[in-house]
Structure formats: structure tokens, C-alpha cells
Coordinates of C-alpha atoms in Angstrom, one line a residue:
X1 CA -10.4 30.3 14.8
X2 CA -6.8 29.0 15.1
X3 CA -4.5 28.2 12.3
X4 CA -2.0 25.3 12.6
X5 CA 1.2 25.0 10.5
X6 CA 2.9 21.7 9.7
X7 CA 5.9 23.0 7.8
X8 CA 6.9 25.8 5.5
X9 CA 5.8 23.6 2.6
X10 CA 2.3 22.8 3.9
X11 CA -0.8 25.0 3.6
X12 CA -2.5 26.5 6.7
X13 CA -5.3 24.3 8.1
X14 CA -8.3 25.4 10.2
X15 CA -11.6 24.3 11.6
X16 CA -14.6 25.1 9.4
X17 CA -18.4 25.1 10.2
X18 CA -18.9 23.3 6.9
X19 CA -17.1 20.3 8.3
X20 CA -17.3 20.5 12.1
X21 CA -15.5 17.2 12.9
X22 CA -12.6 17.6 10.5
X23 CA -10.2 20.4 9.5
X24 CA -10.6 22.1 6.1
X25 CA -7.8 23.6 4.0
X26 CA -7.9 27.3 3.3
X27 CA -9.2 28.4 -0.1
X28 CA -6.5 29.2 -2.6
X29 CA -7.0 33.0 -2.3
X30 CA -6.2 32.8 1.4
X31 CA -2.9 30.9 0.9
X32 CA 0.5 32.5 1.1
X33 CA 1.5 34.2 -2.1
X34 CA 5.1 32.9 -2.0
X35 CA 3.8 29.3 -2.1
X36 CA 1.3 30.0 -4.9
X37 CA 4.2 31.3 -6.9
X38 CA 6.2 28.1 -6.7
X39 CA 7.7 26.4 -9.7
X40 CA 5.4 25.4 -12.5
X41 CA 5.1 21.7 -13.4
X42 CA 7.5 20.5 -16.2
X43 CA 6.3 20.2 -19.7
X44 CA 4.2 17.1 -20.1
X45 CA 1.1 15.8 -21.8
X46 CA -1.0 17.9 -19.4
X47 CA -2.2 21.2 -20.6
X48 CA -4.1 23.2 -18.0
X49 CA -7.3 24.8 -19.4
X50 CA -6.9 28.3 -18.0
X51 CA -10.4 29.3 -18.9
X52 CA -11.7 26.5 -16.6
X53 CA -10.2 28.3 -13.6
X54 CA -11.8 31.3 -12.1
X55 CA -9.8 34.1 -10.5
X56 CA -11.0 33.1 -7.1
X57 CA -9.3 29.7 -7.4
X58 CA -12.5 27.8 -8.0
X59 CA -13.5 25.7 -11.0
X60 CA -16.4 23.8 -12.4
X61 CA -16.9 20.1 -11.5
X62 CA -14.3 17.8 -13.1
X63 CA -17.3 15.9 -14.5
X64 CA -17.9 18.7 -17.0
X65 CA -16.2 17.5 -20.1
X66 CA -15.7 21.1 -21.3
X67 CA -13.4 21.7 -18.4
X68 CA -11.3 18.5 -18.6
X69 CA -8.1 18.6 -20.6
X70 CA -8.3 16.3 -23.7
X71 CA -5.2 14.4 -22.5
X72 CA -7.2 13.3 -19.4
X73 CA -10.6 12.7 -20.9
X74 CA -9.9 9.4 -22.5
X75 CA -8.1 8.0 -19.4
X76 CA -10.9 8.7 -16.9
X77 CA -12.6 5.5 -16.0
X78 CA -14.7 6.9 -13.2
X79 CA -17.3 9.7 -13.3
X80 CA -16.4 12.6 -10.9
X81 CA -19.2 13.5 -8.4
X82 CA -21.2 16.5 -9.6
X83 CA -20.6 18.8 -6.5
X84 CA -21.9 22.3 -6.7
X85 CA -18.5 23.8 -6.4
X86 CA -14.8 22.9 -6.4
X87 CA -11.7 24.8 -5.5
X88 CA -8.2 24.5 -6.8
X89 CA -5.7 24.1 -3.9
X90 CA -1.9 24.3 -4.4
X91 CA 0.8 22.3 -2.7
X92 CA 4.6 22.0 -3.1
X93 CA 6.2 18.7 -2.5
X94 CA 9.3 17.0 -4.0
X95 CA 10.0 20.1 -5.9
X96 CA 6.8 19.9 -7.8
X97 CA 3.7 22.2 -7.8
X98 CA 0.7 20.0 -7.2
X99 CA -2.8 21.3 -8.0
X100 CA -5.6 19.4 -6.2
X101 CA -9.3 19.9 -7.1
X102 CA -11.3 19.8 -3.8
X103 CA -14.8 20.3 -2.6
X104 CA -16.0 20.7 1.0
X105 CA -19.2 19.0 0.1
X106 CA -17.5 15.6 0.8
X107 CA -15.0 14.5 3.4
X108 CA -13.4 12.4 0.6
X109 CA -12.9 15.5 -1.6
X110 CA -10.7 17.5 0.9
X111 CA -7.1 17.2 1.8
X112 CA -6.9 16.8 5.6
X113 CA -3.9 17.8 7.8
X114 CA -2.7 14.2 8.3
X115 CA -2.1 13.9 4.5
X116 CA 0.3 16.9 4.4
X117 CA 2.1 15.5 7.4
X118 CA 2.5 12.1 5.7
X119 CA 3.6 13.8 2.4
X120 CA 6.2 15.8 4.3
X121 CA 7.6 12.6 5.9
X122 CA 7.7 10.7 2.5
X123 CA 9.5 13.7 1.0
X124 CA 12.1 13.9 3.7
X125 CA 12.8 10.1 4.0
X126 CA 12.6 9.0 0.3
X127 CA 15.9 7.3 0.2
X128 CA 15.5 5.8 3.7
X129 CA 12.1 4.3 2.7
X130 CA 13.5 3.2 -0.7
X131 CA 10.4 4.5 -2.5
X132 CA 11.8 4.1 -6.0
X133 CA 9.7 1.4 -7.6
X134 CA 8.2 0.4 -4.3
X135 CA 4.6 -1.0 -4.4
X136 CA 2.3 1.2 -2.4
X137 CA -1.4 1.1 -1.6
X138 CA -3.1 4.1 0.0
X139 CA -6.3 3.5 2.0
X140 CA -8.8 6.4 1.9
X141 CA -6.9 8.4 -0.7
X142 CA -9.5 11.1 -0.9
X143 CA -8.5 13.7 -3.5
X144 CA -5.1 12.0 -3.9
X145 CA -2.4 14.2 -2.5
X146 CA -0.4 11.5 -0.7
X147 CA -0.7 9.1 -3.7
X148 CA 0.5 11.9 -6.0
X149 CA 3.6 12.7 -3.9
X150 CA 4.4 9.0 -3.6
X151 CA 4.2 8.6 -7.4
X152 CA 6.4 11.7 -7.9
X153 CA 8.9 10.1 -5.6
X154 CA 9.1 7.0 -7.8
X155 CA 6.6 4.5 -6.3
X156 CA 4.1 2.3 -8.0
X157 CA 0.9 3.5 -6.4
X158 CA -2.6 2.1 -6.0
X159 CA -4.9 4.7 -4.7
X160 CA -8.2 3.4 -3.1
X161 CA -11.4 4.9 -1.7
X162 CA -15.1 4.6 -1.7
X163 CA -16.9 4.6 -5.1
X164 CA -18.2 8.1 -5.0
X165 CA -14.7 9.5 -4.4
X166 CA -12.9 7.7 -7.3
X167 CA -13.8 10.2 -10.1
X168 CA -12.3 13.2 -8.4
X169 CA -9.4 11.1 -7.1
X170 CA -8.5 9.8 -10.6
X171 CA -8.8 13.3 -12.1
X172 CA -6.3 14.7 -9.6
X173 CA -3.9 11.8 -10.0
X174 CA -3.8 12.0 -13.8
X175 CA -3.6 15.8 -13.8
X176 CA -0.5 15.7 -11.6
X177 CA 1.3 12.6 -12.6
X178 CA 0.6 12.1 -16.4
X179 CA 4.0 12.6 -18.1
X180 CA 5.7 13.5 -14.8
X181 CA 6.2 10.1 -13.1
X182 CA 7.8 6.8 -13.9
X183 CA 4.6 4.9 -12.9
X184 CA 1.1 6.1 -13.5
X185 CA -0.9 5.5 -10.3
X186 CA -3.8 3.1 -10.4
X187 CA -7.2 3.9 -8.9
X188 CA -9.3 1.1 -7.3
X189 CA -12.5 0.9 -5.2
X190 CA -11.9 -0.3 -1.7
X191 CA -14.7 -0.4 0.8
X192 CA -13.3 -1.2 4.2
X193 CA -13.8 -4.7 5.3
X194 CA -15.8 -5.8 2.2
X195 CA -14.7 -8.2 -0.6
X196 CA -11.1 -7.9 0.3
X197 CA -10.0 -11.4 -0.7
X198 CA -12.1 -11.1 -3.9
X199 CA -10.7 -7.7 -5.0
X200 CA -7.2 -7.9 -3.4
X201 CA -6.2 -11.6 -3.3
X202 CA -3.0 -12.1 -1.2
X203 CA -1.6 -14.4 -3.8
X204 CA -1.6 -11.6 -6.4
X205 CA -1.3 -8.4 -4.5
X206 CA 1.7 -7.6 -2.2
X207 CA 2.6 -4.1 -1.1
X208 CA 5.8 -2.8 0.4
X209 CA 3.9 0.1 2.0
X210 CA 0.3 0.7 3.0
X211 CA -0.4 4.4 3.6
X212 CA -3.3 6.0 5.5
X213 CA -3.9 9.6 6.6
X214 CA -6.8 10.9 8.7
X215 CA -8.8 7.8 8.2
X216 CA -9.7 7.7 11.9
X217 CA -12.3 10.2 12.9
X218 CA -15.9 10.1 14.1
X219 CA -17.4 7.3 12.0
X220 CA -18.8 3.8 12.6
X221 CA -16.4 1.8 10.5
X222 CA -13.3 1.8 12.7
X223 CA -13.3 -2.0 13.2
X224 CA -13.6 -2.6 9.5
X225 CA -10.8 -0.1 8.9
X226 CA -8.5 -2.0 11.2
X227 CA -9.5 -5.3 9.6
X228 CA -8.6 -3.9 6.2
X229 CA -5.2 -2.6 7.4
X230 CA -4.5 -6.1 8.8
X231 CA -5.6 -7.8 5.7
X232 CA -3.4 -5.7 3.4
X233 CA -0.3 -6.1 5.4
X234 CA 1.8 -9.2 4.7
X235 CA 5.2 -10.1 6.1
X236 CA 7.5 -7.2 5.3
X237 CA 4.7 -4.7 4.6
X238 CA 5.2 -1.3 6.4
X239 CA 2.0 0.6 7.3
X240 CA 2.5 4.4 7.6
X241 CA -0.5 6.1 9.3
X242 CA -0.8 9.8 10.0
X243 CA -3.8 11.1 11.9
X244 CA -5.0 14.2 13.7
X245 CA -6.3 13.0 17.0
X246 CA -9.6 14.7 17.8
X247 CA -11.7 12.4 19.9
X248 CA -11.3 9.8 22.6
X249 CA -12.4 7.1 20.0
X250 CA -9.2 8.0 18.0
X251 CA -7.1 6.9 21.0
X252 CA -9.2 3.8 21.5
X253 CA -8.5 2.9 17.9
X254 CA -4.8 3.5 18.5
X255 CA -4.9 1.0 21.4
X256 CA -6.5 -1.6 19.2
X257 CA -4.0 -0.8 16.4
X258 CA -1.1 -1.4 18.9
X259 CA -2.5 -4.8 19.8
X260 CA -2.0 -6.1 16.2
X261 CA 0.8 -4.0 14.9
X262 CA 4.3 -3.4 16.3
X263 CA 4.0 0.3 16.5
X264 CA 6.6 3.1 16.3
X265 CA 5.8 6.8 16.7
X266 CA 7.8 8.4 13.8
X267 CA 6.8 12.0 14.1
X268 CA 4.5 14.2 16.1
X269 CA 3.2 17.7 15.6
X270 CA 1.8 18.8 19.0
X271 CA 0.5 22.2 17.7
X272 CA -1.9 20.4 15.4
X273 CA -2.4 17.1 17.3
X274 CA -1.0 15.0 14.4
X275 CA 0.9 11.8 15.0
X276 CA 2.6 9.6 12.4
X277 CA 3.0 5.9 13.2
X278 CA 4.8 3.1 11.6
X279 CA 3.1 -0.3 12.0
X280 CA 4.4 -3.8 11.2
X281 CA 1.9 -6.6 11.6
X282 CA 2.5 -8.9 14.5
X283 CA 2.9 -12.5 13.4
X284 CA 2.5 -15.4 15.8

């Protein structure tokens, strides 16, 4: 089983029988000790319940109120999925230690390699991208790492995903941004291609950036995904899309993407087959 590295700041990623078509992050006990010993988060309203964490890095479901910090409990609008097991995974971006609660029982509860690549890019190009106070929407936010990093870098973030993912997403966002960011990220349901005008009317919602990572893989909603990307991008909106290319259908999607977006390859990680694109919607 091969391990691919994105950078000194990212965790090793590998293929797993539990998720044969995607790549699963290593459990925390397998991660490099020097990264685990990174700086602790600054004092804030969040108090980590040490008794809720097991020595192997796992924890109970975030839906268990006994294992949710009181500062988070009153702010949670969505009920986290009751997966059999969760793990605590640790990341270091923008000088902050980020703790993500993940579960391999759902694609939407795992940080995929495209997310760490996108986080690295945001971190290294913060000033160039002018992220301070920028309005950002993330498509398929999953457990929320990209949205957390964008929030730490000063953006006003809306993190979106399918209904069953929103509980764990919101838990992770609050745990890592409450008291640490200028803007508390918002969590909203977004089903690709459905009720877009109703839920995100163009007259009300404008985004400087739309972010997406590893949203293209072996599923049957690629056309709806592309339609959603197109809908959310107005004149001036920049779409940043990072993806690990695994299947021929991924490249077919890229061809369709290039038909509607002026596309620039911003970064490439050949050892892990990850590409990062900038897209600007073509206007007739």
C-alpha cells in the first residue's frame, strides 16, 4: 500500500479497503509525532473534553451530548450522524492546530487528499487571493477542513453539503473556529442541482470564491455538480477546484468543465495525481 505526501504540513494518505474508490487519511496514532505535537489552539470559548477522547485517537459520536463541549451544544443546529466510530485527525494550517472528527463510514465524513492540497494553496496564497473578508462558499465541504482553513485566514465562509453530513460538519467548524476567527462560518444544505434558485437566489447571494475538493469521483451526479458550479459563479467569482484524478470519468468531467470555465492549472502533485484548477465562468 503506497503512501503519498502533499507537503510537510499534510498528513499521509493511503488507499483503504473500507473505501476502495477514495483515499482515507491515516488514523491519528499512525501520524508523525512531530505534527501531532504542533502548537495548541489559542485560548478561546472552546474547552476540549479530554475524557471524550480515547488514547487511540478515537472518540464517541459528536451526537452524544455528554461528549460535546457546552460552548458548542447550544450552537449546533444539525444532528450529527450516529456512526459507530469516529477518529480524531490532526492538521496544521495557517499556524493553527486543527482537530477534525472523521468517520470512514461515510465519504462525507473523511478528509480527502484534494482538501489538504487546497488548504495548502489557500495558506500559501492568502494575500494574493485577498481572503480577508472574502465571501466564500464550499461545495461538498465534508468534515470541514477547507472551510475551517479559509475561516482562519479571514474569509466569510458558507460550508455546504448533503443533509446527513451537516451535523458533523457543523461540529468540526464550531470546534475549530469559535473564538478563533473573525467570521463564524455558516453551514447550509446544498444538494447538487436541486432548488438552487430557491435556496441561493442570485439576487441575494454572491461569492468571491467557490471552493471544491475531491467532489469528482465515481458517482452519478457529475452533471448536477457541474450545473451547481455554474449556477454559483457570477461575474468575478473564482472557482478553485482540487481533485485527485482516479478514473477516466474524472477527465471527462474536466473536459466538460473546460467548456464552460476559463480554466488554469494552478498546481499539480504528480505523486498523488492531484490537480488544482482555477475556473472563471465563460460569459457570452
